[in-house]
Coordinates of N, CA and C in Angstrom, one line a residue:
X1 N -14.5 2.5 -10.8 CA -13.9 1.3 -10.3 C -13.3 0.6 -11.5
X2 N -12.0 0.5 -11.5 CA -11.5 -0.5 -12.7 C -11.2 -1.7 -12.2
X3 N -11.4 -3.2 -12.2 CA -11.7 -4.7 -12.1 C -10.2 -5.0 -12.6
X4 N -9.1 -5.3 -12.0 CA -8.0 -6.1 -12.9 C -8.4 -8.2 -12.5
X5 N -8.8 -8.4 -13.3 CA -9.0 -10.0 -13.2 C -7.5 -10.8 -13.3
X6 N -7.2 -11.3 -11.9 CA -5.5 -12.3 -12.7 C -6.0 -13.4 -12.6
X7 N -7.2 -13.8 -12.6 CA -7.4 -15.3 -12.3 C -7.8 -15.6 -14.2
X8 N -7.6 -16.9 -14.4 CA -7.8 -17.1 -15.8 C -8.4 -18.2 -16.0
X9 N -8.7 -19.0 -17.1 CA -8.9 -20.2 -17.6 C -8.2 -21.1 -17.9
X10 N -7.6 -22.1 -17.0 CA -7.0 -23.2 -17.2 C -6.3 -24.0 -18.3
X11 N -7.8 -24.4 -19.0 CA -8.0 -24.9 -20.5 C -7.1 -26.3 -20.1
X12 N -5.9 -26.9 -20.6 CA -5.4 -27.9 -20.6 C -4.0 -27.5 -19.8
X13 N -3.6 -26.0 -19.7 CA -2.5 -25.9 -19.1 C -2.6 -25.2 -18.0
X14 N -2.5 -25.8 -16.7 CA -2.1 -25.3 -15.2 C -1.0 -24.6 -15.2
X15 N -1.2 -23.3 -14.5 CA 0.1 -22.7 -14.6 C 1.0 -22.6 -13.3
X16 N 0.4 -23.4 -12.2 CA 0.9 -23.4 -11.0 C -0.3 -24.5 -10.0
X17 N 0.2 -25.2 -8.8 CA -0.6 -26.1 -8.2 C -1.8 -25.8 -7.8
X18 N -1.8 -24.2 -7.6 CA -2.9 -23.5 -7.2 C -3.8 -22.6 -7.9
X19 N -3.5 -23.1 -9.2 CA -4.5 -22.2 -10.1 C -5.3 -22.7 -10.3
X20 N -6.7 -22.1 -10.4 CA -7.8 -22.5 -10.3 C -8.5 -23.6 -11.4
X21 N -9.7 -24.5 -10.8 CA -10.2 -25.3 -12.1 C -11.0 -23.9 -13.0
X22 N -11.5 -24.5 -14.3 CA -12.4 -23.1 -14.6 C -13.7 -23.1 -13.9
X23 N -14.3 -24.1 -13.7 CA -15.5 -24.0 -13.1 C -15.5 -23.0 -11.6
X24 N -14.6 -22.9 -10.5 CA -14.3 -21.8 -9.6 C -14.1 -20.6 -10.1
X25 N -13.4 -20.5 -10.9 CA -13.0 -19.2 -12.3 C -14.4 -18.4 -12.5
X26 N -15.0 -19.6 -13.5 CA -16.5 -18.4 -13.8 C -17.1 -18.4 -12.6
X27 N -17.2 -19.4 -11.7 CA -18.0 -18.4 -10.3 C -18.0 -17.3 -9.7
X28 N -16.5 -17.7 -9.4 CA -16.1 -16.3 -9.2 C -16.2 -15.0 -9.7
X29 N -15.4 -14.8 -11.0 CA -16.6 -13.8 -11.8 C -17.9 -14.1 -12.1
X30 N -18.3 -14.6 -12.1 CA -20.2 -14.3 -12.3 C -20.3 -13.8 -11.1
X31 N -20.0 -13.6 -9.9 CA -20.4 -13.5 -8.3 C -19.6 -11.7 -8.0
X32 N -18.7 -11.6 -9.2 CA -18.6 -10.4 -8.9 C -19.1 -9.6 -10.0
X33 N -19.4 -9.8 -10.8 CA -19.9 -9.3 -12.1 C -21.9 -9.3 -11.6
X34 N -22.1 -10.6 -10.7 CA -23.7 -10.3 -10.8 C -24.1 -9.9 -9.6
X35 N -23.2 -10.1 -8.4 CA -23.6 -10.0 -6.9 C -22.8 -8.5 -6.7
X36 N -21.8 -8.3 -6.7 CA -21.1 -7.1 -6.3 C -21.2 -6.0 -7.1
X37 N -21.0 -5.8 -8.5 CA -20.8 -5.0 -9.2 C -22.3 -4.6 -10.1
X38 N -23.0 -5.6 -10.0 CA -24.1 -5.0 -10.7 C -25.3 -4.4 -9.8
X39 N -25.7 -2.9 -10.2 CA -26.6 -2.0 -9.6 C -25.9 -1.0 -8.6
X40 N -24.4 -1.2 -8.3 CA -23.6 -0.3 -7.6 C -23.7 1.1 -8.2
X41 N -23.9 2.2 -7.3 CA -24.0 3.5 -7.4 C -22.5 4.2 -8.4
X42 N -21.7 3.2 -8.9 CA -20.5 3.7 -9.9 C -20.0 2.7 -10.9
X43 N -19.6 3.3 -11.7 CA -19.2 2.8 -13.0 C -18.2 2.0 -12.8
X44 N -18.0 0.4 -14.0 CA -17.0 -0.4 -13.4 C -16.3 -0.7 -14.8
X45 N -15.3 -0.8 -15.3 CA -14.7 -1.2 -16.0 C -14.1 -2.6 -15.6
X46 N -14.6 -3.4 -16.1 CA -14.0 -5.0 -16.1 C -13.0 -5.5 -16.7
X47 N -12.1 -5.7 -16.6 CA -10.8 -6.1 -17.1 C -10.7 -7.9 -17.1
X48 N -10.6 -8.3 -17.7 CA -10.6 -10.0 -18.0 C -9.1 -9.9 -18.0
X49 N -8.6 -11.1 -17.1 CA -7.6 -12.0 -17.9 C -7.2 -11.8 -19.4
X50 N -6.3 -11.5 -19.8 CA -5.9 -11.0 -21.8 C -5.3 -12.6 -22.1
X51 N -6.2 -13.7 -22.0 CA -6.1 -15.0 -22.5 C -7.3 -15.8 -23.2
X52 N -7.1 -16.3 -24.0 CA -8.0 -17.4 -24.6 C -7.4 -18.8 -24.2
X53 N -7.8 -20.0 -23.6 CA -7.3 -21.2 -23.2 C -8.3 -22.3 -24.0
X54 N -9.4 -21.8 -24.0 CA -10.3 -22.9 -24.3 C -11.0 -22.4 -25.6
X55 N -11.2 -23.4 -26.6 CA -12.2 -23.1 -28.0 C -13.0 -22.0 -27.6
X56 N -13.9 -22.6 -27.1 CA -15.2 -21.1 -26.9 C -15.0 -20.5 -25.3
X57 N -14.5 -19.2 -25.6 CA -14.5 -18.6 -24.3 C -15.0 -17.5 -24.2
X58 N -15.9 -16.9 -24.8 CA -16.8 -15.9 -24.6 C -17.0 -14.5 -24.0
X59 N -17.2 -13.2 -24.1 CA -17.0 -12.3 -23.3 C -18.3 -12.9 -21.8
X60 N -17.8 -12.5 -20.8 CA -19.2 -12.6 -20.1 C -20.5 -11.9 -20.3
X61 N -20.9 -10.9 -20.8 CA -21.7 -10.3 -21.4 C -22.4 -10.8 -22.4
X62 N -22.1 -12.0 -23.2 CA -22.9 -13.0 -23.6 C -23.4 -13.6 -23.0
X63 N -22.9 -14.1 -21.8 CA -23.4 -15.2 -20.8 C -24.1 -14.7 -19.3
X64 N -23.8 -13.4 -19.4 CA -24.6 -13.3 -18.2 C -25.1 -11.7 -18.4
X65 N -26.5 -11.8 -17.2 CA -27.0 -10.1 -17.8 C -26.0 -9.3 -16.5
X66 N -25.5 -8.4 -17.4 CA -24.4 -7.8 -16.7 C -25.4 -6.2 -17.0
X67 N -25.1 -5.5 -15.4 CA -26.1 -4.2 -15.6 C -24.8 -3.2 -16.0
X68 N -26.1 -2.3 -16.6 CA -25.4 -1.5 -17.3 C -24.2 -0.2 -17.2
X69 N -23.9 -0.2 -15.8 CA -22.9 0.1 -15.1 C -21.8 -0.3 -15.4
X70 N -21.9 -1.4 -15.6 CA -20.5 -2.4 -16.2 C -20.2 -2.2 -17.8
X71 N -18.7 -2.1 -17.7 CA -18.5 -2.2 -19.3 C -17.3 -3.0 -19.2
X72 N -17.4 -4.2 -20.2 CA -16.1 -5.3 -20.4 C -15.5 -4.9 -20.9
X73 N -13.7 -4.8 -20.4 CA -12.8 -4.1 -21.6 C -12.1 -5.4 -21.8
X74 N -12.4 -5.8 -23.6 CA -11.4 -6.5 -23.8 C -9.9 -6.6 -24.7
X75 N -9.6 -5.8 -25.2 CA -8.4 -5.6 -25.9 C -7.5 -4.8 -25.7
X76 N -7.9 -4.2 -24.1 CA -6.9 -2.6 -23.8 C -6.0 -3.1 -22.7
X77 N -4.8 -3.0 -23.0 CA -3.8 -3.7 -22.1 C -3.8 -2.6 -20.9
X78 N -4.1 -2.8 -19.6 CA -4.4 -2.3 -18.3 C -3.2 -1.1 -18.4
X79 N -2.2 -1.1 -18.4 CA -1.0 -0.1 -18.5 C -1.4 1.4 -18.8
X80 N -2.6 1.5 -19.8 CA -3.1 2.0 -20.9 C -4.4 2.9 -20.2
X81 N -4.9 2.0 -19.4 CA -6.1 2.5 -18.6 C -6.3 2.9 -17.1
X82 N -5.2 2.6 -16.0 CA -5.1 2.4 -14.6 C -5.3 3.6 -14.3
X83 N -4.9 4.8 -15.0 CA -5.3 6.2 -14.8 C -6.1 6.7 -14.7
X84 N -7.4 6.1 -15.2 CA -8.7 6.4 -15.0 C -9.5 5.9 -13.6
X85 N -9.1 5.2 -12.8 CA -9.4 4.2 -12.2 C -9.4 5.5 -10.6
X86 N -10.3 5.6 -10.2 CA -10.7 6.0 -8.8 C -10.8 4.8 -7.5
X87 N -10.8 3.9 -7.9 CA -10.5 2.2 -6.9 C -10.0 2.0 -7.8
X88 N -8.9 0.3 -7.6 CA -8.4 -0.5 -8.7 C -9.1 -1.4 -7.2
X89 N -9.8 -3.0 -8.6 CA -9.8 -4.3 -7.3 C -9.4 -4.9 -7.8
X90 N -8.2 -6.0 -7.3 CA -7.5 -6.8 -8.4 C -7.5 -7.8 -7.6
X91 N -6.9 -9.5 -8.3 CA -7.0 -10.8 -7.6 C -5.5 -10.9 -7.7
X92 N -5.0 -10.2 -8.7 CA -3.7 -10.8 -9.0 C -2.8 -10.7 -8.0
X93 N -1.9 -11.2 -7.8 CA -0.3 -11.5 -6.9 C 0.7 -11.3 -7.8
X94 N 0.5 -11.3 -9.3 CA 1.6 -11.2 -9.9 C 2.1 -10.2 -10.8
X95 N 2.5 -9.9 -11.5 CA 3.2 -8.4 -12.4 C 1.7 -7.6 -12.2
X96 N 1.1 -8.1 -12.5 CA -0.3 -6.9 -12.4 C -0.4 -5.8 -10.9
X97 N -0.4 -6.6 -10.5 CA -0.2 -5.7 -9.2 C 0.8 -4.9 -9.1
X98 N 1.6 -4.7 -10.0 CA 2.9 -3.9 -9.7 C 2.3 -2.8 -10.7
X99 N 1.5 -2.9 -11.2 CA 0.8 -2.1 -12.2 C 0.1 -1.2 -11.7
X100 N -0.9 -2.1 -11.0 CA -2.2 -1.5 -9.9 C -1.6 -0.3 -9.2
X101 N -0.2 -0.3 -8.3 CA 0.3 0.7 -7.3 C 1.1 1.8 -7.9
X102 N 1.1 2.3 -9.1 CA 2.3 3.0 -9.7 C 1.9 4.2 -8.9
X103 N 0.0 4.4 -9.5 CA -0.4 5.9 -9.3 C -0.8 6.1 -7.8
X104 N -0.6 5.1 -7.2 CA -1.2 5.0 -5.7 C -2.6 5.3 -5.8
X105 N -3.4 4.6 -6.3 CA -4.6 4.7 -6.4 C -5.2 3.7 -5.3
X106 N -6.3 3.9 -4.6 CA -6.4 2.9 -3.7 C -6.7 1.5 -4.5
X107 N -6.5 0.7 -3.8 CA -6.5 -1.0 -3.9 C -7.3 -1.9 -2.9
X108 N -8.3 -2.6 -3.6 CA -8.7 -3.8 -3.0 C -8.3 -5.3 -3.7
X109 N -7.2 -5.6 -2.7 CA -7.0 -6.8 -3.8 C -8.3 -7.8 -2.5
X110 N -8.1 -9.0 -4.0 CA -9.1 -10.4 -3.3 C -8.2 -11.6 -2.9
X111 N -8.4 -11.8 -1.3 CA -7.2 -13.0 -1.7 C -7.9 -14.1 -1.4
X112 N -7.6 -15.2 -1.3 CA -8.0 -16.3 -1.4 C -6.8 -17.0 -1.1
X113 N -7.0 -18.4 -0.2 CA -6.2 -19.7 0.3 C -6.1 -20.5 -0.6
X114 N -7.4 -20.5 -1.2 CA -7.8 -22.0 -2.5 C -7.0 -21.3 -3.6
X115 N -6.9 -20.3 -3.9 CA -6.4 -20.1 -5.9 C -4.9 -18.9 -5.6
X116 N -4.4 -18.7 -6.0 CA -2.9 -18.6 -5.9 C -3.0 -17.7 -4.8
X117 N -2.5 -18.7 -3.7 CA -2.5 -17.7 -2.1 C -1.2 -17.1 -2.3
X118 N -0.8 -16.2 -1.3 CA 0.5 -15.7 -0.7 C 1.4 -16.4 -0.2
X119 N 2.7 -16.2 0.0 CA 3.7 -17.1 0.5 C 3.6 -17.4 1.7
X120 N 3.2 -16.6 2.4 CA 3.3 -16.5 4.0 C 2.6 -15.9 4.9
X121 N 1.9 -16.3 6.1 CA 1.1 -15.4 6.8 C 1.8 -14.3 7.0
X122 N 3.0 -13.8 7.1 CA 3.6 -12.7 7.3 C 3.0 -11.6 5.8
X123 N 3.5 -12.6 4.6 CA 3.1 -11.2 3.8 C 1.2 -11.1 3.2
X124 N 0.5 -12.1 4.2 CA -0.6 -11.8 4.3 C -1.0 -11.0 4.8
X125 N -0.7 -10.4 6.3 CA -0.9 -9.3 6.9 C -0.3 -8.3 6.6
X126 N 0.8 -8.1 5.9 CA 1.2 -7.4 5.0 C 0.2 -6.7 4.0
X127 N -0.4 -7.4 3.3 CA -1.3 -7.2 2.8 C -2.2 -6.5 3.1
X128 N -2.6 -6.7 4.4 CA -3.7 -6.4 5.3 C -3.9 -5.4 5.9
X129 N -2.4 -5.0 5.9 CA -2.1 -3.4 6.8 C -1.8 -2.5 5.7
X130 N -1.6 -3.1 3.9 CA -1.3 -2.1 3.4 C -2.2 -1.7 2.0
X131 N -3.2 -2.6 1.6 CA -4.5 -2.6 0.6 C -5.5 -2.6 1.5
X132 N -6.7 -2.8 1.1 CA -8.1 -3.0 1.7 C -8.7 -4.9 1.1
X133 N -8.3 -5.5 1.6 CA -8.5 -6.9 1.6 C -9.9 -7.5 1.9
X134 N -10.0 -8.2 1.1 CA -11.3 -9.0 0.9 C -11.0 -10.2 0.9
X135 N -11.0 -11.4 2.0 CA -11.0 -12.8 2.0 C -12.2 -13.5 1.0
X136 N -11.9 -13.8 0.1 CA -13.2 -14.7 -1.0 C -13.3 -16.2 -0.3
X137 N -12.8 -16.3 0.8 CA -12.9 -17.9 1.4 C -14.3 -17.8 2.5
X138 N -14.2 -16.3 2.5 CA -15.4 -16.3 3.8 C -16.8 -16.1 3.1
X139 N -17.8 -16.6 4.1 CA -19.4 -16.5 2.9 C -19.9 -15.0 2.8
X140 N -19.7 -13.9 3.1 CA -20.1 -12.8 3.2 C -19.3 -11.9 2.6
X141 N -18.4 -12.7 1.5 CA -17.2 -11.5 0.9 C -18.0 -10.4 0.2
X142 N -18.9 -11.1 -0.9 CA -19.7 -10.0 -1.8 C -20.2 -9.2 -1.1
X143 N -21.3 -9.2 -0.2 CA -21.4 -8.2 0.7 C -20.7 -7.4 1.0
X144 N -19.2 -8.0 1.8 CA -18.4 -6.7 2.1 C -17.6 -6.4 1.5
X145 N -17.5 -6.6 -0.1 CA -16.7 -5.9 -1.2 C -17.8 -4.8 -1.3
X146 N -19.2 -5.4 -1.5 CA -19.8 -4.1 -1.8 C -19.9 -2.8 -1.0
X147 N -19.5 -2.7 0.3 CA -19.7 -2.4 1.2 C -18.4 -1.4 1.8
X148 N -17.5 -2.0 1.2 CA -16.5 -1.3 0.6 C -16.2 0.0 -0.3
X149 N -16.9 -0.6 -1.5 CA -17.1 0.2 -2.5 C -17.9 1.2 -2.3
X150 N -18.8 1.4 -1.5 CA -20.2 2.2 -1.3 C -19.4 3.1 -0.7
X151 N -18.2 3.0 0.2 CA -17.7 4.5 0.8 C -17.4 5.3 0.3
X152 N -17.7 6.5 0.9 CA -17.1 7.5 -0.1 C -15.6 8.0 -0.3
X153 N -15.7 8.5 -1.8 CA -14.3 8.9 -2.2 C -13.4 9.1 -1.4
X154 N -13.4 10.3 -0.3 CA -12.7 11.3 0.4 C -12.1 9.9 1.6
X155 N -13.0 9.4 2.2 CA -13.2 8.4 3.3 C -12.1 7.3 2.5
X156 N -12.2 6.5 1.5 CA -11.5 6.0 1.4 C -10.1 6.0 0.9
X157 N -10.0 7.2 0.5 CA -8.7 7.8 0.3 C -7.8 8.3 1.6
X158 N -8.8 8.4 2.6 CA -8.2 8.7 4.0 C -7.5 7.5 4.2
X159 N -8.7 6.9 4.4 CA -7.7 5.3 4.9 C -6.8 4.8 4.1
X160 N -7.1 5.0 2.9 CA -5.4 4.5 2.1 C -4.1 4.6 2.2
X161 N -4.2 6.4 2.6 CA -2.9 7.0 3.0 C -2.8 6.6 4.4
X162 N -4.0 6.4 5.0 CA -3.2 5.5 6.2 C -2.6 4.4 6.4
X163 N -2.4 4.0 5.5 CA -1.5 2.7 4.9 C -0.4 2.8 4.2
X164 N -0.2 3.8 4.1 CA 0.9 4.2 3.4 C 2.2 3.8 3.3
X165 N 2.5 3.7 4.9 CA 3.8 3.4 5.7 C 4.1 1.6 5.3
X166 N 3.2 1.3 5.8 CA 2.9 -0.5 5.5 C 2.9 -0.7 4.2
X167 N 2.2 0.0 3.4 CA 1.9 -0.6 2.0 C 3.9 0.0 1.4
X168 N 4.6 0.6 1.7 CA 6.4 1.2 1.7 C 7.2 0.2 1.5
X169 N 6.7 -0.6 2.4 CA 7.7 -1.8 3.0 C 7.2 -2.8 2.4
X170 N 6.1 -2.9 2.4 CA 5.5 -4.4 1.3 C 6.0 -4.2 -0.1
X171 N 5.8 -3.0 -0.9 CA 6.3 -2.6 -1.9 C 8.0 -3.1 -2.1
X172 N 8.4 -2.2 -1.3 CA 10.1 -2.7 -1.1 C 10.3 -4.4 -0.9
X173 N 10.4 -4.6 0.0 CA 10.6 -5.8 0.4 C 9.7 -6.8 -1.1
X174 N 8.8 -6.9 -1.1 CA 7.8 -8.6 -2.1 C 7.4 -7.9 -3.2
X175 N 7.5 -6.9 -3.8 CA 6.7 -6.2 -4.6 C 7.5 -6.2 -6.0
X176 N 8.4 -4.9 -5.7 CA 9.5 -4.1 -6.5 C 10.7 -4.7 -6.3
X177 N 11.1 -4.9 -5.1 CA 12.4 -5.7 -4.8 C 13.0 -4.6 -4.6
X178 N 14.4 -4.9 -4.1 CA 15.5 -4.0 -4.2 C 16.1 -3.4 -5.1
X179 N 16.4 -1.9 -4.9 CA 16.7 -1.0 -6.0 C 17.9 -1.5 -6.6
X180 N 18.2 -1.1 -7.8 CA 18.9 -1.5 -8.6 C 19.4 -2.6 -9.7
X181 N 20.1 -3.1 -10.4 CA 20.5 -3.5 -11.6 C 20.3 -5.3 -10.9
X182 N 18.8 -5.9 -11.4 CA 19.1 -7.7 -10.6 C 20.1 -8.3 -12.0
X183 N 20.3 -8.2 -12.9 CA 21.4 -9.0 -13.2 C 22.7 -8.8 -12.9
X184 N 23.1 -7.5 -12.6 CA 24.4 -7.6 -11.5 C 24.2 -7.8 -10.0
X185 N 23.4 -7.9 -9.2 CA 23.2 -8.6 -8.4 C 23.0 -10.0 -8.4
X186 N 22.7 -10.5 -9.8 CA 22.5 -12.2 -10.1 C 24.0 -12.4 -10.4
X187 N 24.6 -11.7 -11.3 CA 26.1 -12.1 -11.6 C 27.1 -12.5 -10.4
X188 N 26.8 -11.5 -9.1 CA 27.5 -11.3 -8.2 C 27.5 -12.6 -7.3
X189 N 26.3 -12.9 -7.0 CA 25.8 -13.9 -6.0 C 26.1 -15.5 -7.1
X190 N 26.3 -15.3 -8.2 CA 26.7 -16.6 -8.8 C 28.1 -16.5 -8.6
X191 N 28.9 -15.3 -9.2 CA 30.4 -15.7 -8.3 C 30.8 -15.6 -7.2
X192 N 30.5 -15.4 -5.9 CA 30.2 -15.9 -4.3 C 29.9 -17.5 -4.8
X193 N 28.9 -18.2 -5.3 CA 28.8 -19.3 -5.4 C 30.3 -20.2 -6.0
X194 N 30.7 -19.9 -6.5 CA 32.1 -20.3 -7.7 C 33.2 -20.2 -6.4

């Protein structure tokens, strides 16, 4: 399991209305790092946020007993590593995710209403029909992340490709965007404007 974390540390600069305070931040990971991922029957690479915001920000493996399943990666830019990855679970909504789907590796992203939601119930269900989705707003998420994870290989690779078709169009449409050159598509649509 490789962990892509897009949630970060605040520090003095918000980067959007819905990014989180840090206090939800470390819960959050601590809750996946102590409830979900620690004593799981497979190996997890942790991928942090590649930010420092605040004076002292610590690996979590200082601050929390993280089992030894777990290994924190902190200086390997994910691009570098996604290949190794038999699940990818990620929070992120943004470039990262575009990262996560290159190899079609299965995906659990985490979404959440409170910390940078989706645009629209439409490409929520989008979502829904085309990763393996975990609501973090409901009280039983850890549970059924872990619960998730516990299937086996073959099983959840079934279901992935059964998503295939869904997960095509989400890609296209909110993902990748449409094929070809966006600065002549930006030139074009500025002179239509003129």
């Amino acid at each position: 399991i490789v962990h892509v974390s897009g949630v970060l540390y605040a520090g003095n600069f918000k980067n959007a209305p819905s990014s989180p305070v840090s206090n939800y931040t470390f819960e959050r990971e601590k809750n996946l790092l102590t409830k979900v991922y620690n004593n799981i029957n497979k190996r997890v690479l942790y991928k942090k946020y590649p930010t420092q915001r605040l004076l002292y920000q610590p690996c979590y493996s200082k601050l929390l007993n993280i089992s030894c399943n777990i290994t924190m990666v902190e200086d390997t830019d994910f691009r570098y590593m996604r290949t190794i990855a038999d699940i990818i679970v990620t929070d992120s909504n943004y470039s990262t995710i575009g990262w996560c789907l290159i190899n079609e590796t299965p995906l659990v992203y985490l979404m959440s209403k409170k910390c940078y939601p989706l645009i629209s119930n439409n490409v929520e269900e989008l979502f829904k029909d085309s990763f393996f989705v975990i609501d973090l707003d409901e009280t039983d998420w850890e549970i059924r992340l872990k619960n998730l994870l516990a299937y086996p290989k073959k099983e959840l690779k079934r279901k992935w490709d059964d998503k295939k078709d869904q997960r095509t169009l989400l890609i296209k449409e909110y993902i990748h965007g449409p094929l070809g050159n966006s600065s002549t598509r930006a030139s074009n649509y500025i002179d239509k404007l003129l």
